[in-house]
Every structure is written in structure tokens, then in C-alpha cells.
PDB file of C-alpha atoms in Angstrom:
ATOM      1  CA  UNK A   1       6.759  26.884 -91.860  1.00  0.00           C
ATOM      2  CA  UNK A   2       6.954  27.431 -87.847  1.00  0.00           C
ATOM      3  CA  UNK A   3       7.792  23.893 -85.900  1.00  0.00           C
ATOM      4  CA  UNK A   4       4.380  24.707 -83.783  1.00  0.00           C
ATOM      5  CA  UNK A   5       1.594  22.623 -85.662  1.00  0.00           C
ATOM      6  CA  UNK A   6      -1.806  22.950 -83.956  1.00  0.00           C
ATOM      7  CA  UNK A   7      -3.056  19.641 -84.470  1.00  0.00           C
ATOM      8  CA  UNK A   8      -4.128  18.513 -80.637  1.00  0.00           C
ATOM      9  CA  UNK A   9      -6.738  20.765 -79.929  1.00  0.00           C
ATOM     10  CA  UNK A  10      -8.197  20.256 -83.641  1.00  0.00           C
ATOM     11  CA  UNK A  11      -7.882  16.406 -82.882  1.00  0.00           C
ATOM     12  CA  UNK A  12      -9.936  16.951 -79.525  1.00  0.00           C
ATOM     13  CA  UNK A  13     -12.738  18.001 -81.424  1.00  0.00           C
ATOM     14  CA  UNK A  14     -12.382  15.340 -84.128  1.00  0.00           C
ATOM     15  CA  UNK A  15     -12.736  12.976 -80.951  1.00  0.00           C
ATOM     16  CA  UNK A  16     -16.120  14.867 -80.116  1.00  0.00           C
ATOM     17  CA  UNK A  17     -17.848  14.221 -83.691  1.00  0.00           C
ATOM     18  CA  UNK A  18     -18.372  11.107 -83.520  1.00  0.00           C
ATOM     19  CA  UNK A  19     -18.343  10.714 -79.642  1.00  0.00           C
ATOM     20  CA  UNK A  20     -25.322  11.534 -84.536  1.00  0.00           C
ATOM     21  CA  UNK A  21     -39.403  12.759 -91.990  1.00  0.00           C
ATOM     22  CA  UNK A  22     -42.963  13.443 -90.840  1.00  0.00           C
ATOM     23  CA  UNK A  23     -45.826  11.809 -90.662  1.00  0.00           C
ATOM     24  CA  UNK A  24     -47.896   9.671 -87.689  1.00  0.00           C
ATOM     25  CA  UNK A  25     -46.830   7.814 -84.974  1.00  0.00           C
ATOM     26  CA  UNK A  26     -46.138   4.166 -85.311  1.00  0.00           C
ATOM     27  CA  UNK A  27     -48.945   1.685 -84.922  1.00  0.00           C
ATOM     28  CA  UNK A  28     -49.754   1.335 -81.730  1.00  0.00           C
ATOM     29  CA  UNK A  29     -49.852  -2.691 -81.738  1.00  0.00           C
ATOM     30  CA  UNK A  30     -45.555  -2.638 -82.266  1.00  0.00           C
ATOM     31  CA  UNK A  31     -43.690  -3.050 -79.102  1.00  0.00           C
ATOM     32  CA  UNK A  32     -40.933  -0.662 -78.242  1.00  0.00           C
ATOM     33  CA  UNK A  33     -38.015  -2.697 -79.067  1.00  0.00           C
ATOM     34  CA  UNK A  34     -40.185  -3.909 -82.712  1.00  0.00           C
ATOM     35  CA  UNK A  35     -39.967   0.011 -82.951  1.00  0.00           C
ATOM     36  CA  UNK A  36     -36.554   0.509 -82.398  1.00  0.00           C
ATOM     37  CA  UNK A  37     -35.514  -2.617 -84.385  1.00  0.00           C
ATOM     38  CA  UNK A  38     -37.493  -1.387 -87.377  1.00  0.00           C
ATOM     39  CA  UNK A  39     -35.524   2.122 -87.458  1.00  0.00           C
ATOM     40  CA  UNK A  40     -32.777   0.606 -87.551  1.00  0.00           C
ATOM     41  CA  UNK A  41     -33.603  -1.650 -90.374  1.00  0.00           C
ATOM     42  CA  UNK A  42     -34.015   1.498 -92.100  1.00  0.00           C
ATOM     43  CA  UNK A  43     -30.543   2.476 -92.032  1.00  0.00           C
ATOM     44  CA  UNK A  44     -29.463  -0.101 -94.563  1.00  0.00           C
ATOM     45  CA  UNK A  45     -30.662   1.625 -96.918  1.00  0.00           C
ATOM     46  CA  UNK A  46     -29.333   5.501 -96.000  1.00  0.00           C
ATOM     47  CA  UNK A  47     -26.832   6.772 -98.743  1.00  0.00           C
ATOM     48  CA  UNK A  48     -26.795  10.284 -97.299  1.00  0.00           C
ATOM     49  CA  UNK A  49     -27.302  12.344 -94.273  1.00  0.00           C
ATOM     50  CA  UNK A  50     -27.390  15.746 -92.762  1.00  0.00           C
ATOM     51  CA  UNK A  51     -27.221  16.248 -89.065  1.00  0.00           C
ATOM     52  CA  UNK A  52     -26.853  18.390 -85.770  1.00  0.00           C
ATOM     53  CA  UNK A  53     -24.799  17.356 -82.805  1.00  0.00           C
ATOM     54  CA  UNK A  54     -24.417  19.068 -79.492  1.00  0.00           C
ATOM     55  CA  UNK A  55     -23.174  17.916 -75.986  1.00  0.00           C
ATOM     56  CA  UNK A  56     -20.568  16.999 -74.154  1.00  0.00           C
ATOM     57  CA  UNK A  57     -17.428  14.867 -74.549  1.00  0.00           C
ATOM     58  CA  UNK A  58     -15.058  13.346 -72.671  1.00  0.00           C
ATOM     59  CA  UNK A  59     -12.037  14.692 -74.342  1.00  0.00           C
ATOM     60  CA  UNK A  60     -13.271  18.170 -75.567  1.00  0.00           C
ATOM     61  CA  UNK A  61     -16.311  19.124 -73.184  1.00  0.00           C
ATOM     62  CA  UNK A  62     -19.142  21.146 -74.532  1.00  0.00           C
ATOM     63  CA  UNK A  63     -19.156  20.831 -78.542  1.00  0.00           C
ATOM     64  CA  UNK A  64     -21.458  21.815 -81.111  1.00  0.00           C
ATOM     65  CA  UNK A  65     -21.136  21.183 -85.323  1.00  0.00           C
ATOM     66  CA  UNK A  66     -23.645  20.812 -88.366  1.00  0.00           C
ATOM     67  CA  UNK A  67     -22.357  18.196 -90.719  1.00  0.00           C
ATOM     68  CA  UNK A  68     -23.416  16.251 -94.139  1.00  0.00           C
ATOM     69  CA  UNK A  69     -22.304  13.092 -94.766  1.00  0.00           C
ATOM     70  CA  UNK A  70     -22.254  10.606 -98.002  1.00  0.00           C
ATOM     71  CA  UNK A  71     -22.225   6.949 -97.335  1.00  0.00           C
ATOM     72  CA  UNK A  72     -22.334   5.708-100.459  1.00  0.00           C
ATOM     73  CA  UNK A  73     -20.676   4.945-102.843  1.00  0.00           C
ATOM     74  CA  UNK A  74     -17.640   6.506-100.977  1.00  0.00           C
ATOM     75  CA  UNK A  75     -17.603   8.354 -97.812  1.00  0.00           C
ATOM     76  CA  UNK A  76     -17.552  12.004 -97.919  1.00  0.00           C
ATOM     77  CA  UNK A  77     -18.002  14.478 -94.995  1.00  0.00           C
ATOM     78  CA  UNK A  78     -18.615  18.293 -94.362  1.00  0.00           C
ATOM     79  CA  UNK A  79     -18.708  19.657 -90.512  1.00  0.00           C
ATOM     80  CA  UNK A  80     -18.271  22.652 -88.885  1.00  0.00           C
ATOM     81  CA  UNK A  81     -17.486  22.184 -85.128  1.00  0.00           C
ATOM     82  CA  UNK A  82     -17.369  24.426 -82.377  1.00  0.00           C
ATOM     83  CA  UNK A  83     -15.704  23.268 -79.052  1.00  0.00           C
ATOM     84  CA  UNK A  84     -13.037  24.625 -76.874  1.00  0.00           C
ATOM     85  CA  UNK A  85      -9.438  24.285 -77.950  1.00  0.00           C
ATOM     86  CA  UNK A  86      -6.821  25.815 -75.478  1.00  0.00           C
ATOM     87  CA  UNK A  87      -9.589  27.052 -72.977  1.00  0.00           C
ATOM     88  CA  UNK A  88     -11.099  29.325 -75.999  1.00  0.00           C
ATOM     89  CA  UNK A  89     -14.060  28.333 -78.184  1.00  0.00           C
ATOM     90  CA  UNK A  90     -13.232  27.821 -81.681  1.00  0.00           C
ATOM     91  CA  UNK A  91     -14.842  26.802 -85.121  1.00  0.00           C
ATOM     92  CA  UNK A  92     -13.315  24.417 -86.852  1.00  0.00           C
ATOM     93  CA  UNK A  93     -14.178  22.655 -90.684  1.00  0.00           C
ATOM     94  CA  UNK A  94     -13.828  19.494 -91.216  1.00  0.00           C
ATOM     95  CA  UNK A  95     -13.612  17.770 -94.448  1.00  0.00           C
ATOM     96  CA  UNK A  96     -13.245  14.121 -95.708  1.00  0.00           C
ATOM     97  CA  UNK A  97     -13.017  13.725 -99.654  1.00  0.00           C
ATOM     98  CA  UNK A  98     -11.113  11.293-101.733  1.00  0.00           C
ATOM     99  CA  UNK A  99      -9.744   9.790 -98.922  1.00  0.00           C
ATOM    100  CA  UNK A 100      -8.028  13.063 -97.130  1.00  0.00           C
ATOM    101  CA  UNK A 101      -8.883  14.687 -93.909  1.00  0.00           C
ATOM    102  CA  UNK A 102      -8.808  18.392 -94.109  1.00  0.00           C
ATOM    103  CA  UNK A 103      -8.969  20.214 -90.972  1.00  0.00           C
ATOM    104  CA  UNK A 104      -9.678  24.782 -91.993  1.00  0.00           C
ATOM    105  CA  UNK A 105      -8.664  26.551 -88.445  1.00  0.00           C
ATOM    106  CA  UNK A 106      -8.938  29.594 -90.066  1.00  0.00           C
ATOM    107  CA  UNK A 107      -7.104  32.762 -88.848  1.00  0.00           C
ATOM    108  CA  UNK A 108      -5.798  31.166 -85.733  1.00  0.00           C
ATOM    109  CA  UNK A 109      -4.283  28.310 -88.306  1.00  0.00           C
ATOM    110  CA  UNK A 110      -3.079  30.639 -90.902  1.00  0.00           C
ATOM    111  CA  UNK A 111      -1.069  32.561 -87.867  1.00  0.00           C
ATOM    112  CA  UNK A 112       1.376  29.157 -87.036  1.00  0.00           C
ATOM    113  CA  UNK A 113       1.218  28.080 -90.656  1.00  0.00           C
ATOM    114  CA  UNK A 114       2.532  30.606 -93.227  1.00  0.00           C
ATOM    115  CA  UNK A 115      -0.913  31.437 -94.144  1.00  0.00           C
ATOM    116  CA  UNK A 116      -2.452  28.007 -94.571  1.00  0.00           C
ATOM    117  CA  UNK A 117      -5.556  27.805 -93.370  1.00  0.00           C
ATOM    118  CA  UNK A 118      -5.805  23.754 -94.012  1.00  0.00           C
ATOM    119  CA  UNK A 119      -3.985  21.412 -92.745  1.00  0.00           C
ATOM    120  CA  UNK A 120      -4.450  18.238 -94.755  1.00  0.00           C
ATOM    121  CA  UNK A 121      -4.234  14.532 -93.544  1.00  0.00           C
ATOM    122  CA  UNK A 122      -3.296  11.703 -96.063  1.00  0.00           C
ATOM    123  CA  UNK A 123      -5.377   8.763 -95.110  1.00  0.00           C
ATOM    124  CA  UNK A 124      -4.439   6.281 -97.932  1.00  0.00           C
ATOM    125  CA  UNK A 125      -1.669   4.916 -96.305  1.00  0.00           C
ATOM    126  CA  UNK A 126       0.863   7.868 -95.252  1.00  0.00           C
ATOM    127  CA  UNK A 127       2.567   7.906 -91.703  1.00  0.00           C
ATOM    128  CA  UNK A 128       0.414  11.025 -90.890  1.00  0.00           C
ATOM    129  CA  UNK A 129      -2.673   9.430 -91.814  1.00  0.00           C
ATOM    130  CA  UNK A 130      -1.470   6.219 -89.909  1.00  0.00           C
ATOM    131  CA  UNK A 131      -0.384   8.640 -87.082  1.00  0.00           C
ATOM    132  CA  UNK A 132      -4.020  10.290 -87.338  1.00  0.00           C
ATOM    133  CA  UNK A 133      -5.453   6.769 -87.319  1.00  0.00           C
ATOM    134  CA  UNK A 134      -3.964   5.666 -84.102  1.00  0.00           C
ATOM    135  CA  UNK A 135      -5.345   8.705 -82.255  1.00  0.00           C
ATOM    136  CA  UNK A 136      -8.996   7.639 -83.555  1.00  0.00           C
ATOM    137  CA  UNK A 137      -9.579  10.882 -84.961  1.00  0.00           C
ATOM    138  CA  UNK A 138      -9.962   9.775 -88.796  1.00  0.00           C
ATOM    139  CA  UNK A 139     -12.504   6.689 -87.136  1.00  0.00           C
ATOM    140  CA  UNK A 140     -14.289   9.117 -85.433  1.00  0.00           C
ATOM    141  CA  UNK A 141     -14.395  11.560 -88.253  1.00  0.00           C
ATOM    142  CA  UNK A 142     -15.350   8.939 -90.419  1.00  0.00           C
ATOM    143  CA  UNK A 143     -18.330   7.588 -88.467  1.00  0.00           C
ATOM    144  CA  UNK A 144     -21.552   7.368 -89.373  1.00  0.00           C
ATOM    145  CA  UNK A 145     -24.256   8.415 -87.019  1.00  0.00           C
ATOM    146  CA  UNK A 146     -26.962   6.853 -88.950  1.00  0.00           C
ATOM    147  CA  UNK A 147     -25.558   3.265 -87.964  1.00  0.00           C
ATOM    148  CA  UNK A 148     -24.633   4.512 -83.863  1.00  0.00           C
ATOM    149  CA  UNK A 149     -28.518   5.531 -83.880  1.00  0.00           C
ATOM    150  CA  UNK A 150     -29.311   1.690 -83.932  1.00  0.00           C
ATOM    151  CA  UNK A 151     -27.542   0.829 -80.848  1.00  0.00           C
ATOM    152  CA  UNK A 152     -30.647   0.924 -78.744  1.00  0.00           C
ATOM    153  CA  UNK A 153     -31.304  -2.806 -80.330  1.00  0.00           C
ATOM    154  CA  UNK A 154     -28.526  -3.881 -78.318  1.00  0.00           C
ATOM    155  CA  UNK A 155     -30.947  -2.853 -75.060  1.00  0.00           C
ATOM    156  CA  UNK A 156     -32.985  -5.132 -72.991  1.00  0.00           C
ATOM    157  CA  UNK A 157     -35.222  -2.869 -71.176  1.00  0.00           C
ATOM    158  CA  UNK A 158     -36.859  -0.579 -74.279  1.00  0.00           C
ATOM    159  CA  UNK A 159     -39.521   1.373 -73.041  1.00  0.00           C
ATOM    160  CA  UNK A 160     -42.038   3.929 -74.931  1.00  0.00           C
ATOM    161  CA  UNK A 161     -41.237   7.210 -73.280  1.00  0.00           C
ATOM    162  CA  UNK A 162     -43.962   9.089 -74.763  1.00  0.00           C
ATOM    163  CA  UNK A 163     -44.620  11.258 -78.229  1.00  0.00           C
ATOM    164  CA  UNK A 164     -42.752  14.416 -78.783  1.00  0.00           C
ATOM    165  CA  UNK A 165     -42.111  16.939 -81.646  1.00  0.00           C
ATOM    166  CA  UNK A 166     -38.354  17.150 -82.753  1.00  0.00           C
ATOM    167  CA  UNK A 167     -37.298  19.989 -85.159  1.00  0.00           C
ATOM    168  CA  UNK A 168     -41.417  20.236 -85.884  1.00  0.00           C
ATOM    169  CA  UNK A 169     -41.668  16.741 -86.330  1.00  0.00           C
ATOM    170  CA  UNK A 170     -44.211  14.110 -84.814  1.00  0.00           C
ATOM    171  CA  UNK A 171     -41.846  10.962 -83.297  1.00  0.00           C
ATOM    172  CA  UNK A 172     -42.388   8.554 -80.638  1.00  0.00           C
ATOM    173  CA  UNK A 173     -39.278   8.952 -78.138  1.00  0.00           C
ATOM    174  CA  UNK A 174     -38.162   5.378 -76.756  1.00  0.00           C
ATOM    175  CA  UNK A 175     -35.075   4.660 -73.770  1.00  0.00           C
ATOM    176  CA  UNK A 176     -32.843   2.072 -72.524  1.00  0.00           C
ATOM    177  CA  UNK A 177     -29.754   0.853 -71.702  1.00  0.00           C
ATOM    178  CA  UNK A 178     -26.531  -1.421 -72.794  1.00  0.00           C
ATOM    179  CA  UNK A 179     -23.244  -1.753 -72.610  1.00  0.00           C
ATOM    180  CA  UNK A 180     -20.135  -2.755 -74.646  1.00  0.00           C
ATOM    181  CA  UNK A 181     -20.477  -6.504 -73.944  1.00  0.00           C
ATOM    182  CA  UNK A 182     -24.157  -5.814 -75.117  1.00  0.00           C
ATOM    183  CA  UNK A 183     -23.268  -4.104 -78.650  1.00  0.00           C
ATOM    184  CA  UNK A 184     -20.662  -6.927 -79.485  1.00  0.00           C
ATOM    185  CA  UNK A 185     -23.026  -9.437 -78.455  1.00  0.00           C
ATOM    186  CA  UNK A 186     -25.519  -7.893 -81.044  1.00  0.00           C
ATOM    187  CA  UNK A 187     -22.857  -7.843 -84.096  1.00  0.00           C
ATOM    188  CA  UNK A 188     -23.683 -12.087 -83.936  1.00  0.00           C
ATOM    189  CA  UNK A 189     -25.311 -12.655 -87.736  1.00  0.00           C
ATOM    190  CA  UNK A 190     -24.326  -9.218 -89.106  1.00  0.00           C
ATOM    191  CA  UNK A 191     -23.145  -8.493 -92.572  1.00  0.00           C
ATOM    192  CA  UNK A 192     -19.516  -7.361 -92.692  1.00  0.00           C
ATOM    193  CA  UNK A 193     -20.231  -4.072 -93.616  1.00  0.00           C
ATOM    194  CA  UNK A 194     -22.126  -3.496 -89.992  1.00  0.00           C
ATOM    195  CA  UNK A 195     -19.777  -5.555 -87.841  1.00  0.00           C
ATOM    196  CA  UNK A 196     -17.083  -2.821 -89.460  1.00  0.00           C
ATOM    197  CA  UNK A 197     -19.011   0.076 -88.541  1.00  0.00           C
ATOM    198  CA  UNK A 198     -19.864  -1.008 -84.789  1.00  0.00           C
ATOM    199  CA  UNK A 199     -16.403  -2.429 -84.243  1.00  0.00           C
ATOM    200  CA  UNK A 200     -14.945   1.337 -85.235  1.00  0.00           C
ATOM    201  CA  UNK A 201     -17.891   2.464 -82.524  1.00  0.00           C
ATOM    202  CA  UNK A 202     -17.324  -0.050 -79.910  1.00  0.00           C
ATOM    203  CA  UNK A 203     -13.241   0.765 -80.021  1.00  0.00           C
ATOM    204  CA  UNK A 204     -13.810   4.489 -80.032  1.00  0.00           C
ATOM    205  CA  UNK A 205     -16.289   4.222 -76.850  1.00  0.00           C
ATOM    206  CA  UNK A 206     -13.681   1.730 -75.441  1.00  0.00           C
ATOM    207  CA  UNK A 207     -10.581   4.374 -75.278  1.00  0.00           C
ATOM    208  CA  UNK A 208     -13.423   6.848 -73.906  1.00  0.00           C
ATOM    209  CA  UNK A 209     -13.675   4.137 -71.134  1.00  0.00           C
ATOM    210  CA  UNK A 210     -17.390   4.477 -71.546  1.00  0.00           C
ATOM    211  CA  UNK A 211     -18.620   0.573 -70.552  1.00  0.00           C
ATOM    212  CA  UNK A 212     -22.566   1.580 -70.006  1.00  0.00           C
ATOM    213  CA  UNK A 213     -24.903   3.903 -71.777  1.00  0.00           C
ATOM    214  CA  UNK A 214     -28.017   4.979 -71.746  1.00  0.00           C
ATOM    215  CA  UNK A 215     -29.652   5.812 -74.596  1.00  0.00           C
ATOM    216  CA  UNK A 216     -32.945   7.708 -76.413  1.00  0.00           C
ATOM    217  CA  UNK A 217     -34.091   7.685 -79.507  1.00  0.00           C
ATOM    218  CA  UNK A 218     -37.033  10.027 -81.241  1.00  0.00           C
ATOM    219  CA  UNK A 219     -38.538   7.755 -84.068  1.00  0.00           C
ATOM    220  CA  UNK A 220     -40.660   9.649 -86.884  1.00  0.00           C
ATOM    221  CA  UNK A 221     -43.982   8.347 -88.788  1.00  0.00           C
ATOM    222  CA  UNK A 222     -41.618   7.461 -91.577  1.00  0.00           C
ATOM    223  CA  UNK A 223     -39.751   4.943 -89.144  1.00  0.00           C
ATOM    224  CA  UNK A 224     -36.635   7.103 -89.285  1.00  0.00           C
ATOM    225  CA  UNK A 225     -34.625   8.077 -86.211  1.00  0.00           C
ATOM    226  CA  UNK A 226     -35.020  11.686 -86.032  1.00  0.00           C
ATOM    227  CA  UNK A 227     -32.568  12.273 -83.377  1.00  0.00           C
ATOM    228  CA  UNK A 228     -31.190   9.923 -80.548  1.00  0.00           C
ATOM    229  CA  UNK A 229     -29.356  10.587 -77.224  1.00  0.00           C
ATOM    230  CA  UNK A 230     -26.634   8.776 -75.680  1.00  0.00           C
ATOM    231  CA  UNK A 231     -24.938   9.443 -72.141  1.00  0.00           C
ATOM    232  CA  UNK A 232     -22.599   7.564 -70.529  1.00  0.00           C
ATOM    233  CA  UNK A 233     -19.592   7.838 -67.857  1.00  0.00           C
ATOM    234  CA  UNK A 234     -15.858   7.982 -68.960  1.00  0.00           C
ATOM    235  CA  UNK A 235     -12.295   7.846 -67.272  1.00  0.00           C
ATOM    236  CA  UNK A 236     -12.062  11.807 -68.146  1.00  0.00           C
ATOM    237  CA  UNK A 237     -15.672  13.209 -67.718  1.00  0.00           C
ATOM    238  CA  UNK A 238     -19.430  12.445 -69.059  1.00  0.00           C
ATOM    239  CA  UNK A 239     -20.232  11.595 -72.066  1.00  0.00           C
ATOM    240  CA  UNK A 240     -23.849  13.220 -73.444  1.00  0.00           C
ATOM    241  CA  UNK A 241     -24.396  13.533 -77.124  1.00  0.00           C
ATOM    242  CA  UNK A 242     -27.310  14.496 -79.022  1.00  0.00           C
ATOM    243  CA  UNK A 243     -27.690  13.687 -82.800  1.00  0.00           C
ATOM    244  CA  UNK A 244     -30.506  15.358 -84.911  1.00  0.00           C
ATOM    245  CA  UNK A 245     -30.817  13.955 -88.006  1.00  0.00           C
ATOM    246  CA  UNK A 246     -32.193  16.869 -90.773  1.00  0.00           C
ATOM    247  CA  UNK A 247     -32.859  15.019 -93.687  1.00  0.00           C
ATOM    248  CA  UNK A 248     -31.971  11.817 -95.582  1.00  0.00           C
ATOM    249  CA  UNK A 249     -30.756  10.771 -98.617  1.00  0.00           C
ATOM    250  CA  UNK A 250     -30.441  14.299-100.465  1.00  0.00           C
ATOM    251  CA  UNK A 251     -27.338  15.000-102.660  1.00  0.00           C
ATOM    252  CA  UNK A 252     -23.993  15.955-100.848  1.00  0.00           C
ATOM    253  CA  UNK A 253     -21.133  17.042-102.472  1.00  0.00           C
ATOM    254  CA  UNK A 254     -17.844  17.573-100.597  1.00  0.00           C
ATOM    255  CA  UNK A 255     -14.866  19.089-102.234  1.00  0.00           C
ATOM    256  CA  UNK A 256     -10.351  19.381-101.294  1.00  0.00           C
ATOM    257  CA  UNK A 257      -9.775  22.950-100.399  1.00  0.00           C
ATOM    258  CA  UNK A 258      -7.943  25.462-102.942  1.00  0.00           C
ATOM    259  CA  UNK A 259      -4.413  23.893-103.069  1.00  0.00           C
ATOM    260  CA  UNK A 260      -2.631  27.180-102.274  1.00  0.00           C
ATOM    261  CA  UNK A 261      -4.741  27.472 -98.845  1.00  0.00           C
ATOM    262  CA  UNK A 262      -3.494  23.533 -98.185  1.00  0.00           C
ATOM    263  CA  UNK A 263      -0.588  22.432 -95.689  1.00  0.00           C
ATOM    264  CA  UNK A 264       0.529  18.669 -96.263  1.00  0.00           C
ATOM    265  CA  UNK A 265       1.003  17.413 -92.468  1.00  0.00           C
ATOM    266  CA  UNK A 266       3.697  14.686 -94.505  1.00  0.00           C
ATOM    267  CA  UNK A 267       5.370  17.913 -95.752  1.00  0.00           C
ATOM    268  CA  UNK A 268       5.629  19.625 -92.603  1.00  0.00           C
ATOM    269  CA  UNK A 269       7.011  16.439 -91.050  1.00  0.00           C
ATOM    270  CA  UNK A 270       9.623  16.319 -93.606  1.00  0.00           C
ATOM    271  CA  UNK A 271      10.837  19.686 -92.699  1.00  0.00           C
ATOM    272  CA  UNK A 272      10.732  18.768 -88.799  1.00  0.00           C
ATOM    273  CA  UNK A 273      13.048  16.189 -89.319  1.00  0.00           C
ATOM    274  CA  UNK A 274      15.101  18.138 -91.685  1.00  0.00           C
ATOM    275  CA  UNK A 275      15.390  20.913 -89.089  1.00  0.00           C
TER     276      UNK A 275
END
């Protein structure tokens, strides 16, 4: 194997995926934040998801990437991201399965790694995985958009926008704003499970040095967020992500690579050290 592994740019983008129905609009007697509050209820009950992000980010600028995600019973992630890594654009996959990160470059990978085209992280403990985990980059790869499209219950000042389609879709589009104070504030009477998944958001947006957002979110007939919007201002450049959410709940099946197309990032770090 070649001492050059190409893991920073592919981390950049990791950084960027985090940081994601039909029918009539909601009754017209339910206040904006009653809106908003009732979406999110909905996500309780999510077990699956397939989205669309595209914007900016702080640490990779403009980024674009299709993913599926399973949230229960164990998480499990497909996404294909395109941002720029060394000034070019590239595609990368992204997969999460059986708690591994595998990161395809494709032919730019295979030409600093014998071939590979994956370059696999061990997440169950291993000092890559724990090396990964201090970037952020498995957090971020392992959130779940679903539960950062409730964070406009954190805001004070919902307002009804107006009524919009999104991806053909009749929704009601709602804004406001909040902050970090504002999201910890709201994790008071939580179950564990969603004070976990907020903390993961709330320390991610924290090393972005993002302190205020502002945020919109597209609700569907169904009471489903159908896509929401969040912007906000970092130490290293804006922060503007849109997530559209496809469909819910549908079967999603994420599997390891081939083994022979696989490089162990705790193999090649053995053969660092032994070089």
C-alpha cells in the first residue's frame, strides 16, 4: 500500500452530510408552532428514510448526495455525495452497515490504494474508528435528518410563510429562528433516545461555530416534513442546507462492499508504523 491515504477530503464531505406524503394542507385553526410541533411528533415513529440534500457547508462548500437511511432496529446508511475535494468535484459513497463506515472513492481511491476502491472504518471500538469519531465524521454520518427537521420547535417566532408544492407535493412552508442555547433548552423532558440524537446535533453545529440559525420547514397534508432549510453563520463560511425528504418508512437494505475491493484503515495504520 502507498503511505498517501486520502481520507481528509473524503472526511470534508462526511462533515457536509449531516451539516436532511400528499394530501391537504393542515387545518387552518392550528397555529404555526402547533404545526411544527405536530411534525415533529411524527418523527417518533420514522423507522426509515430516503432523502436529498444540497447546499453549502462550512467545511466542504457546495455539496450535493441522495441517501437512505434505516433507523431502526439498527442504523444503516447509503449516500452518494458530491462536493469538492482538493479544488475538484468528486462523488463519493458512503456506507454505514454493521457498525463500519465504508467510504468507495472510486478510481481516484483505487490509484493511492493498490486498487481498493473502499476504505473501511471500524466503528466498534478500533483506534481508527475512535480517530474517525473525534473528527465528527462517523456523528455526522450517522445522523438522522428526520430528528434535525424538528428543531424549528426550539423557535419562538414560528410564522406560516405560505403554501407551496415540494417535489409535486402540497405543504404549508413555516420559518423561524433559534440558537444552541435554544435547542438544549428544548431537550428539558425528553426521552434519552432524543436528548442523544440532539446532543450529537448540537456538538456537531458547535465545532461548525454555528450559534444562530434560521430555519424552514415544508410540512405535507400527512403532517410530515417534506423538506426543511437551515442557514446559519460559521467560523469558516455559511452554513445553508436543504433536506428533501422522498419517502418514509419503505424497506432499506444496506450491504459491506466485496471484501477484495475493501482497505482496513487499522491495517494500513499497522503498516505506517511498521514502515
Amino acid at each position: 500500500m502507498k503511505a498517501s491515504i486520502p481520507v481528509a477530503g473524503l472526511g470534508a464531505l462526511l462533515l457536509a452530510a449531516g451539516a436532511v406524503g400528499c394530501g391537504a394542507e393542515q387545518s387552518p385553526e392550528m397555529t404555526p408552532a402547533a404545526a411544527v410541533a405536530k411534525a415533529a411528533k411524527n418523527t417518533d415513529d420514522i423507522t426509515s428514510v430516503r432523502y436529498r440534500l444540497s447546499g453549502t457547508s462550512p467545511e466542504s462548500g457546495k455539496v450535493k448526495g441522495d441517501a437512505s437511511m434505516r433507523l431502526k432496529p439498527t442504523i444503516a446508511m447509503s449516500m452518494k455525495m458530491t462536493g469538492p475535494v482538493d479544488g475538484a468535484a468528486e462523488t463519493v459513497e458512503i456506507r454505514l452497515v454493521d457498525k463500519a463506515m465504508y467510504l468507495g472513492g472510486g478510481a481516484e481511491m483505487a490509484k493511492e490504494m493498490d486498487g481498493k476502491t473502499w476504505l473501511k472504518f471500524d466503528l466498534s471500538g478500533s483506534d481508527a474508528g475512535k480517530e474517525l469519531d473525534r473528527s465528527g465524521s462517523a456523528s455526522q454520518a450517522e445522523q438522522n435528518p428526520a430528528a434535525e427537521s424538528t428543531f424549528l420547535t426550539s423557535a419562538k417566532d414560528v410564522k406560516k410563510v405560505g403554501t407551496e408544492k415540494v417535489e409535486g407535493v402540497e405543504t404549508t412552508h413555516y420559518t423561524g429562528t433559534f440558537t444552541l442555547a435554544d435547542l438544549r433548552a428544548s431537550l428539558k423532558g425528553k426521552n434519552a433516545s432524543i436528548r442523544e440524537n440532539r446532543e450529537k446535533s448540537i456538538k456537531q453545529y458547535e465545532k461548525m461555530g454555528v450559534e444562530k440559525f434560521t430555519m424552514d420547514t415544508w410540512i405535507d397534508g400527512d403532517d410530515h416534513t417534506k423538506q426543511f432549510r437551515m442557514k446559519g453563520a460559521a467560523d469558516k463560511g455559511p452554513l445553508d442546507m436543504t433536506i428533501t425528504f422522498l419517502d418514509y418508512n419503505k424497506p432499506v437494505n444496506v450491504t459491506a462492499p466485496p471484501a477484495k475491493d475493501v482497505a482496513d484503515l487499522a491495517d494500513l495504520f499497522k503498516e505506517l508504523d511498521a514502515s
